mmCIF file of C-alpha atoms in Angstrom:
data_model
loop_
_atom_site.group_PDB
_atom_site.id
_atom_site.type_symbol
_atom_site.label_atom_id
_atom_site.label_comp_id
_atom_site.label_asym_id
_atom_site.label_seq_id
_atom_site.Cartn_x
_atom_site.Cartn_y
_atom_site.Cartn_z
ATOM 1 C CA UNK A 15 87.739 -102.271 27.710
ATOM 2 C CA UNK A 16 84.283 -103.719 28.279
ATOM 3 C CA UNK A 17 83.901 -107.507 28.307
ATOM 4 C CA UNK A 18 80.959 -108.687 26.204
ATOM 5 C CA UNK A 19 79.313 -112.076 25.738
ATOM 6 C CA UNK A 20 77.255 -113.470 22.956
ATOM 7 C CA UNK A 21 73.834 -114.926 23.934
ATOM 8 C CA UNK A 22 73.021 -118.531 23.373
ATOM 9 C CA UNK A 23 70.925 -117.590 20.313
ATOM 10 C CA UNK A 24 73.819 -115.827 18.665
ATOM 11 C CA UNK A 25 72.085 -112.456 19.046
ATOM 12 C CA UNK A 26 73.365 -109.137 20.189
ATOM 13 C CA UNK A 27 76.346 -109.109 22.480
ATOM 14 C CA UNK A 28 75.725 -107.984 26.035
ATOM 15 C CA UNK A 29 78.207 -106.068 28.161
ATOM 16 C CA UNK A 30 79.426 -107.308 31.532
ATOM 17 C CA UNK A 31 77.247 -104.703 33.255
ATOM 18 C CA UNK A 32 74.194 -106.646 32.137
ATOM 19 C CA UNK A 33 75.307 -109.638 34.127
ATOM 20 C CA UNK A 34 76.353 -107.530 37.115
ATOM 21 C CA UNK A 35 72.957 -105.875 37.197
ATOM 22 C CA UNK A 36 71.214 -109.242 36.782
ATOM 23 C CA UNK A 37 73.120 -110.604 39.793
ATOM 24 C CA UNK A 38 72.249 -107.483 41.813
ATOM 25 C CA UNK A 39 68.545 -107.854 40.839
ATOM 26 C CA UNK A 40 68.577 -111.553 41.841
ATOM 27 C CA UNK A 41 70.087 -110.621 45.182
ATOM 28 C CA UNK A 42 67.374 -107.969 45.622
ATOM 29 C CA UNK A 43 64.669 -110.640 44.990
ATOM 30 C CA UNK A 44 66.226 -113.014 47.515
ATOM 31 C CA UNK A 45 66.403 -110.220 50.073
ATOM 32 C CA UNK A 46 62.780 -109.205 49.426
ATOM 33 C CA UNK A 47 61.098 -112.609 49.147
ATOM 34 C CA UNK A 48 63.537 -114.791 51.258
ATOM 35 C CA UNK A 49 62.028 -113.850 54.617
ATOM 36 C CA UNK A 50 58.535 -114.336 53.218
ATOM 37 C CA UNK A 51 59.364 -117.765 51.981
ATOM 38 C CA UNK A 52 60.758 -118.758 55.341
ATOM 39 C CA UNK A 53 57.521 -117.594 57.016
ATOM 40 C CA UNK A 54 55.431 -119.591 54.565
ATOM 41 C CA UNK A 55 57.497 -122.774 55.210
ATOM 42 C CA UNK A 56 57.516 -122.410 59.027
ATOM 43 C CA UNK A 57 53.764 -121.905 59.090
ATOM 44 C CA UNK A 58 53.498 -125.600 58.270
ATOM 45 C CA UNK A 59 55.687 -126.572 61.206
ATOM 46 C CA UNK A 60 54.776 -129.747 63.065
ATOM 47 C CA UNK A 61 52.805 -129.733 66.298
ATOM 48 C CA UNK A 62 55.998 -129.990 68.418
ATOM 49 C CA UNK A 63 58.009 -127.537 66.313
ATOM 50 C CA UNK A 64 58.992 -124.014 67.121
ATOM 51 C CA UNK A 65 59.526 -120.799 65.254
ATOM 52 C CA UNK A 66 62.914 -121.764 63.803
ATOM 53 C CA UNK A 67 64.388 -124.468 61.718
ATOM 54 C CA UNK A 68 64.669 -127.416 61.513
ATOM 55 C CA UNK A 69 61.101 -128.549 60.711
ATOM 56 C CA UNK A 70 59.699 -131.094 63.182
ATOM 57 C CA UNK A 71 57.134 -132.625 60.961
ATOM 58 C CA UNK A 72 54.469 -131.003 58.807
ATOM 59 C CA UNK A 73 51.088 -129.844 59.954
ATOM 60 C CA UNK A 74 48.245 -127.363 59.246
ATOM 61 C CA UNK A 75 47.372 -127.289 62.938
ATOM 62 C CA UNK A 76 48.704 -123.755 63.282
ATOM 63 C CA UNK A 77 46.286 -122.543 60.754
ATOM 64 C CA UNK A 78 43.397 -124.287 62.554
ATOM 65 C CA UNK A 79 44.496 -122.603 65.855
ATOM 66 C CA UNK A 80 43.791 -119.184 64.342
ATOM 67 C CA UNK A 81 40.004 -119.972 64.244
ATOM 68 C CA UNK A 82 39.807 -121.694 67.592
ATOM 69 C CA UNK A 83 37.759 -119.833 70.255
ATOM 70 C CA UNK A 84 39.448 -118.743 73.421
ATOM 71 C CA UNK A 85 42.780 -117.751 71.825
ATOM 72 C CA UNK A 86 44.739 -114.753 73.238
ATOM 73 C CA UNK A 87 44.121 -112.868 69.970
ATOM 74 C CA UNK A 88 40.837 -112.815 68.209
ATOM 75 C CA UNK A 89 42.216 -113.015 64.623
ATOM 76 C CA UNK A 90 38.932 -113.652 62.720
ATOM 77 C CA UNK A 91 37.170 -110.573 64.226
ATOM 78 C CA UNK A 92 40.089 -108.254 63.834
ATOM 79 C CA UNK A 93 40.520 -109.499 60.246
ATOM 80 C CA UNK A 94 36.948 -108.727 59.445
ATOM 81 C CA UNK A 95 37.399 -105.165 60.965
ATOM 82 C CA UNK A 96 40.490 -104.697 58.780
ATOM 83 C CA UNK A 97 38.644 -105.792 55.652
ATOM 84 C CA UNK A 98 35.682 -103.565 56.413
ATOM 85 C CA UNK A 99 37.845 -100.526 57.117
ATOM 86 C CA UNK A 100 40.087 -101.155 54.122
ATOM 87 C CA UNK A 101 36.949 -101.384 51.890
ATOM 88 C CA UNK A 102 35.611 -98.001 53.122
ATOM 89 C CA UNK A 103 39.013 -96.433 52.856
ATOM 90 C CA UNK A 104 39.379 -97.756 49.356
ATOM 91 C CA UNK A 105 36.036 -96.436 48.203
ATOM 92 C CA UNK A 106 36.645 -92.980 49.791
ATOM 93 C CA UNK A 107 40.086 -92.766 48.266
ATOM 94 C CA UNK A 108 38.824 -93.687 44.769
ATOM 95 C CA UNK A 109 35.948 -91.190 44.980
ATOM 96 C CA UNK A 110 38.109 -88.279 46.127
ATOM 97 C CA UNK A 111 41.025 -89.092 43.857
ATOM 98 C CA UNK A 112 38.850 -89.373 40.744
ATOM 99 C CA UNK A 113 37.023 -86.165 41.643
ATOM 100 C CA UNK A 114 40.312 -84.295 42.308
ATOM 101 C CA UNK A 115 41.897 -85.689 39.175
ATOM 102 C CA UNK A 116 39.039 -84.344 37.053
ATOM 103 C CA UNK A 117 38.871 -81.075 38.921
ATOM 104 C CA UNK A 118 42.639 -80.310 38.621
ATOM 105 C CA UNK A 119 42.611 -80.739 34.841
ATOM 106 C CA UNK A 120 42.021 -76.975 34.706
ATOM 107 C CA UNK A 121 43.973 -74.650 36.997
ATOM 108 C CA UNK A 122 41.950 -72.650 39.429
ATOM 109 C CA UNK A 123 42.879 -70.110 42.143
ATOM 110 C CA UNK A 124 44.647 -71.861 45.029
ATOM 111 C CA UNK A 125 44.962 -75.186 43.241
ATOM 112 C CA UNK A 126 48.754 -75.484 43.941
ATOM 113 C CA UNK A 127 48.317 -74.783 47.621
ATOM 114 C CA UNK A 128 45.405 -77.193 47.949
ATOM 115 C CA UNK A 129 47.418 -79.965 46.238
ATOM 116 C CA UNK A 130 50.412 -79.546 48.589
ATOM 117 C CA UNK A 131 48.126 -79.359 51.519
ATOM 118 C CA UNK A 132 46.485 -82.684 50.486
ATOM 119 C CA UNK A 133 49.824 -84.486 50.206
ATOM 120 C CA UNK A 134 51.596 -82.863 53.144
ATOM 121 C CA UNK A 135 50.759 -85.750 55.470
ATOM 122 C CA UNK A 136 53.223 -87.933 53.590
ATOM 123 C CA UNK A 137 56.156 -85.974 55.010
ATOM 124 C CA UNK A 138 54.974 -86.089 58.632
ATOM 125 C CA UNK A 139 55.785 -89.087 60.905
ATOM 126 C CA UNK A 140 52.895 -91.544 60.851
ATOM 127 C CA UNK A 141 52.730 -91.827 64.683
ATOM 128 C CA UNK A 142 52.484 -87.976 64.965
ATOM 129 C CA UNK A 143 49.613 -87.892 62.413
ATOM 130 C CA UNK A 144 47.760 -90.507 64.355
ATOM 131 C CA UNK A 145 48.546 -88.890 67.653
ATOM 132 C CA UNK A 146 47.244 -85.494 66.408
ATOM 133 C CA UNK A 147 44.033 -86.981 65.025
ATOM 134 C CA UNK A 148 43.335 -88.963 68.186
ATOM 135 C CA UNK A 149 44.046 -85.900 70.321
ATOM 136 C CA UNK A 150 41.838 -83.724 68.178
ATOM 137 C CA UNK A 151 38.925 -86.181 68.517
ATOM 138 C CA UNK A 152 39.275 -86.254 72.316
ATOM 139 C CA UNK A 153 39.558 -82.447 72.440
ATOM 140 C CA UNK A 154 36.253 -82.196 70.624
ATOM 141 C CA UNK A 155 34.712 -84.676 72.988
ATOM 142 C CA UNK A 156 34.362 -87.385 70.258
ATOM 143 C CA UNK A 157 35.077 -91.018 70.983
ATOM 144 C CA UNK A 158 37.751 -92.466 68.641
ATOM 145 C CA UNK A 159 36.344 -95.301 66.524
ATOM 146 C CA UNK A 160 36.938 -97.531 63.521
ATOM 147 C CA UNK A 161 34.954 -95.566 60.970
ATOM 148 C CA UNK A 162 35.641 -92.163 62.407
ATOM 149 C CA UNK A 163 39.145 -91.295 63.672
ATOM 150 C CA UNK A 164 40.769 -94.430 62.294
ATOM 151 C CA UNK A 165 39.187 -93.828 58.881
ATOM 152 C CA UNK A 166 40.446 -90.226 58.928
ATOM 153 C CA UNK A 167 43.966 -91.294 59.912
ATOM 154 C CA UNK A 168 44.231 -93.868 57.213
ATOM 155 C CA UNK A 169 42.959 -91.509 54.549
ATOM 156 C CA UNK A 170 45.881 -89.211 55.303
ATOM 157 C CA UNK A 171 48.072 -92.170 54.159
ATOM 158 C CA UNK A 172 46.110 -93.461 51.149
ATOM 159 C CA UNK A 173 44.683 -90.316 49.625
ATOM 160 C CA UNK A 174 48.073 -88.715 48.675
ATOM 161 C CA UNK A 175 49.061 -91.894 46.747
ATOM 162 C CA UNK A 176 45.638 -92.012 45.214
ATOM 163 C CA UNK A 177 45.995 -88.416 44.007
ATOM 164 C CA UNK A 178 49.461 -89.037 42.491
ATOM 165 C CA UNK A 179 48.243 -92.079 40.627
ATOM 166 C CA UNK A 180 45.039 -90.552 39.387
ATOM 167 C CA UNK A 181 46.662 -87.282 38.326
ATOM 168 C CA UNK A 182 49.124 -89.403 36.203
ATOM 169 C CA UNK A 183 46.189 -91.252 34.592
ATOM 170 C CA UNK A 184 44.046 -88.163 33.924
ATOM 171 C CA UNK A 185 47.001 -86.264 32.402
ATOM 172 C CA UNK A 186 47.165 -88.968 29.700
ATOM 173 C CA UNK A 187 43.379 -88.759 29.063
ATOM 174 C CA UNK A 188 42.417 -87.471 25.582
ATOM 175 C CA UNK A 189 39.688 -84.996 26.163
ATOM 176 C CA UNK A 190 38.592 -85.209 22.490
ATOM 177 C CA UNK A 191 36.588 -88.259 23.511
ATOM 178 C CA UNK A 192 34.533 -86.088 25.923
ATOM 179 C CA UNK A 193 34.162 -83.417 23.205
ATOM 180 C CA UNK A 194 32.883 -85.967 20.727
ATOM 181 C CA UNK A 195 30.340 -87.286 23.274
ATOM 182 C CA UNK A 196 29.181 -83.661 23.877
ATOM 183 C CA UNK A 197 28.790 -83.203 20.108
ATOM 184 C CA UNK A 198 26.570 -86.277 20.064
ATOM 185 C CA UNK A 199 24.307 -84.776 22.618
ATOM 186 C CA UNK A 200 25.603 -86.396 25.820
ATOM 187 C CA UNK A 201 24.863 -84.654 29.110
ATOM 188 C CA UNK A 202 27.607 -84.143 31.680
ATOM 189 C CA UNK A 203 26.497 -87.237 33.557
ATOM 190 C CA UNK A 204 26.299 -89.394 30.426
ATOM 191 C CA UNK A 205 29.706 -88.150 29.390
ATOM 192 C CA UNK A 206 31.170 -89.105 32.748
ATOM 193 C CA UNK A 207 29.399 -92.508 32.882
ATOM 194 C CA UNK A 208 29.839 -93.730 29.316
ATOM 195 C CA UNK A 209 33.125 -92.098 28.250
ATOM 196 C CA UNK A 210 35.396 -90.766 31.035
ATOM 197 C CA UNK A 211 34.984 -93.532 33.708
ATOM 198 C CA UNK A 212 35.316 -96.477 31.315
ATOM 199 C CA UNK A 213 38.567 -95.071 29.865
ATOM 200 C CA UNK A 214 39.948 -94.355 33.400
ATOM 201 C CA UNK A 215 38.745 -97.661 34.757
ATOM 202 C CA UNK A 216 42.215 -99.433 34.854
ATOM 203 C CA UNK A 217 43.680 -96.526 36.763
ATOM 204 C CA UNK A 218 40.640 -96.397 39.091
ATOM 205 C CA UNK A 219 41.009 -100.108 39.889
ATOM 206 C CA UNK A 220 44.742 -99.569 40.533
ATOM 207 C CA UNK A 221 44.007 -96.768 42.994
ATOM 208 C CA UNK A 222 41.370 -98.922 44.736
ATOM 209 C CA UNK A 223 43.721 -101.859 45.037
ATOM 210 C CA UNK A 224 46.568 -99.679 46.364
ATOM 211 C CA UNK A 225 44.340 -97.960 48.938
ATOM 212 C CA UNK A 226 42.982 -101.269 50.068
ATOM 213 C CA UNK A 227 46.371 -102.818 50.632
ATOM 214 C CA UNK A 228 47.811 -99.747 52.323
ATOM 215 C CA UNK A 229 44.896 -99.592 54.670
ATOM 216 C CA UNK A 230 44.827 -103.383 55.259
ATOM 217 C CA UNK A 231 48.260 -103.476 56.934
ATOM 218 C CA UNK A 232 48.498 -99.941 58.328
ATOM 219 C CA UNK A 233 49.661 -99.839 61.944
ATOM 220 C CA UNK A 234 51.362 -96.587 62.924
ATOM 221 C CA UNK A 235 48.455 -94.219 62.079
ATOM 222 C CA UNK A 236 45.854 -96.565 63.424
ATOM 223 C CA UNK A 237 47.231 -97.500 66.815
ATOM 224 C CA UNK A 238 46.356 -94.133 68.432
ATOM 225 C CA UNK A 239 43.042 -93.534 66.672
ATOM 226 C CA UNK A 240 41.276 -96.956 66.656
ATOM 227 C CA UNK A 241 39.739 -96.770 70.100
ATOM 228 C CA UNK A 242 38.984 -99.977 71.905
ATOM 229 C CA UNK A 243 38.799 -102.316 68.862
ATOM 230 C CA UNK A 244 41.819 -103.686 67.200
ATOM 231 C CA UNK A 245 42.442 -104.217 63.480
ATOM 232 C CA UNK A 246 44.532 -107.156 62.244
ATOM 233 C CA UNK A 247 47.948 -105.437 62.452
ATOM 234 C CA UNK A 248 47.306 -104.318 65.994
ATOM 235 C CA UNK A 249 46.115 -107.680 67.001
ATOM 236 C CA UNK A 250 49.214 -109.350 65.523
ATOM 237 C CA UNK A 251 51.504 -106.849 67.278
ATOM 238 C CA UNK A 252 49.784 -107.637 70.601
ATOM 239 C CA UNK A 253 50.196 -111.331 69.926
ATOM 240 C CA UNK A 254 53.910 -110.889 69.189
ATOM 241 C CA UNK A 255 54.531 -108.960 72.412
ATOM 242 C CA UNK A 256 52.809 -111.636 74.520
ATOM 243 C CA UNK A 257 53.687 -114.973 72.899
ATOM 244 C CA UNK A 258 55.518 -116.350 69.922
ATOM 245 C CA UNK A 259 54.527 -119.532 68.014
ATOM 246 C CA UNK A 260 54.133 -120.713 64.476
ATOM 247 C CA UNK A 261 50.571 -119.402 64.601
ATOM 248 C CA UNK A 262 52.062 -116.038 63.778
ATOM 249 C CA UNK A 263 53.567 -117.479 60.595
ATOM 250 C CA UNK A 264 50.248 -119.042 59.682
ATOM 251 C CA UNK A 265 48.580 -115.627 60.161
ATOM 252 C CA UNK A 266 51.236 -114.040 57.863
ATOM 253 C CA UNK A 267 50.656 -116.757 55.227
ATOM 254 C CA UNK A 268 46.876 -116.240 55.193
ATOM 255 C CA UNK A 269 46.979 -112.448 55.078
ATOM 256 C CA UNK A 270 49.548 -112.531 52.302
ATOM 257 C CA UNK A 271 47.317 -114.919 50.411
ATOM 258 C CA UNK A 272 44.487 -112.456 50.760
ATOM 259 C CA UNK A 273 46.678 -109.736 49.340
ATOM 260 C CA UNK A 274 47.755 -111.799 46.417
ATOM 261 C CA UNK A 275 44.142 -112.841 45.732
ATOM 262 C CA UNK A 276 43.141 -109.182 45.704
ATOM 263 C CA UNK A 277 45.864 -108.347 43.191
ATOM 264 C CA UNK A 278 44.904 -111.299 41.029
ATOM 265 C CA UNK A 279 41.289 -110.328 40.939
ATOM 266 C CA UNK A 280 42.087 -106.793 40.104
ATOM 267 C CA UNK A 281 44.416 -107.799 37.262
ATOM 268 C CA UNK A 282 41.774 -110.139 35.940
ATOM 269 C CA UNK A 283 39.196 -107.327 35.916
ATOM 270 C CA UNK A 284 41.670 -105.023 34.081
ATOM 271 C CA UNK A 285 42.534 -107.753 31.576
ATOM 272 C CA UNK A 286 38.891 -108.492 30.827
ATOM 273 C CA UNK A 287 38.085 -104.799 30.573
ATOM 274 C CA UNK A 288 40.979 -104.165 28.114
ATOM 275 C CA UNK A 289 40.045 -107.301 26.149
ATOM 276 C CA UNK A 290 36.392 -106.271 25.910
ATOM 277 C CA UNK A 291 37.451 -102.763 24.852
ATOM 278 C CA UNK A 292 39.606 -104.167 22.074
ATOM 279 C CA UNK A 293 36.715 -106.380 20.890
ATOM 280 C CA UNK A 294 34.371 -103.388 20.781
ATOM 281 C CA UNK A 295 36.893 -101.434 18.769
ATOM 282 C CA UNK A 296 37.234 -104.142 16.109
ATOM 283 C CA UNK A 297 33.714 -105.626 16.330
ATOM 284 C CA UNK A 298 31.307 -102.816 17.334
ATOM 285 C CA UNK A 299 28.286 -105.146 16.741
ATOM 286 C CA UNK A 300 29.411 -107.112 19.843
ATOM 287 C CA UNK A 301 28.618 -104.215 22.146
ATOM 288 C CA UNK A 302 26.376 -105.137 25.072
ATOM 289 C CA UNK A 303 22.619 -104.867 24.266
ATOM 290 C CA UNK A 304 21.381 -101.342 24.771
ATOM 291 C CA UNK A 305 24.753 -99.746 24.367
ATOM 292 C CA UNK A 306 25.340 -98.049 21.032
ATOM 293 C CA UNK A 307 28.973 -98.492 19.697
ATOM 294 C CA UNK A 308 29.118 -94.749 19.267
ATOM 295 C CA UNK A 309 28.677 -94.191 23.071
ATOM 296 C CA UNK A 310 25.172 -92.828 22.369
ATOM 297 C CA UNK A 311 23.268 -95.148 24.699
ATOM 298 C CA UNK A 312 20.833 -93.134 26.820
ATOM 299 C CA UNK A 313 21.491 -89.966 24.786
ATOM 300 C CA UNK A 314 18.413 -88.017 23.729
ATOM 301 C CA UNK A 315 16.959 -89.537 20.647
ATOM 302 C CA UNK A 316 16.253 -86.288 19.016
ATOM 303 C CA UNK A 317 19.972 -85.281 19.298
ATOM 304 C CA UNK A 318 21.122 -88.589 17.871
ATOM 305 C CA UNK A 319 18.741 -88.189 14.977
ATOM 306 C CA UNK A 320 19.909 -84.625 14.350
ATOM 307 C CA UNK A 321 23.500 -85.874 14.201
ATOM 308 C CA UNK A 322 22.531 -88.441 11.565
ATOM 309 C CA UNK A 323 22.899 -91.465 13.826
#
C-alpha cells in the first residue's frame, strides 16, 4: 500500500514516489552543479593556495593573471577567436536552419534522404569528423584555418541540432497568418519579414544561442581542423597538460559567466518580444510608427485600399 503525506497547506496528498523522485532530482542537481561550485570557489584561492581545499586566503589575483602578458597560454586572444568563430557559426546555423525549416514544410523528392544526410554527422565520432575534414582540406591543397575547416567542422555539430529545433518550431506554425498576409497584398519578402520571422523569432533566438554555446566550447571537432591558431578550449587543454594552478579555475569561472550572460540576454530579448507582441494584440494603436497593426506596413497602397484598409 502506497504511503502518502498531506502537504503543509492541507492540499492534495502526495505519494511516497514524489519524495523519492524529489530526492533523486536533488542528487542530480548536486552531481551536476557541485563540481562547478567547487571551481568557482577555488578560483578565489589565495596567492599561496593550490588547486585543492583548504582555502589559503581569498584573492582575485588568479583572474588578473589571465590577462598578464607573457603567460604560457594566451587566453584573451584565444577567447576572442572562440567568440568570433562562435558568432559566425551561430549566424550560419540560424540561416540554414530557418531556410531548411521553411523548405521542408512541403515534401519534395529526396527530402527524406537529404534530412538524414544533414544529421548523419551526429552519429559519427567527433574526432573522426574533424580528422576527415582536416584530411580533406590537405588533400585539396587548402590550408586549415579558423573560418574555413574549423567552421565546417563545427557546423557538422551545430547544424543538426539547429535543424531539429527549427523543424519543431516550424511544425507548430499556423500558415493561415501567411495566407492572410498574401490576401492583404504582401509580397513573398514582406510576408517573410513581417509575418513569418517575427512569429518564429523566439525559436530563432533559441537556435542562435544553442549554436553559439555548442561552438564556444567545442574541442574534439576543432582540434584537427583549426590549423596553427588555438581557440579557448584548445588553449585550456594545452594549459592543463603543461601546468596546473587556480588560474584554470578562474578561466572556467569567467567562461561560465559569459555563457550565463548570453543565456540571460537571450531570455531577456525573448521576454521583451513576447511582451511587445502581447501589447500589440491588446493595444494595436501602440504599434511602432510606420507599422500597421494589420501587418500591412510596406504593402502596396493600392492593394490595401482595394481590401478596404
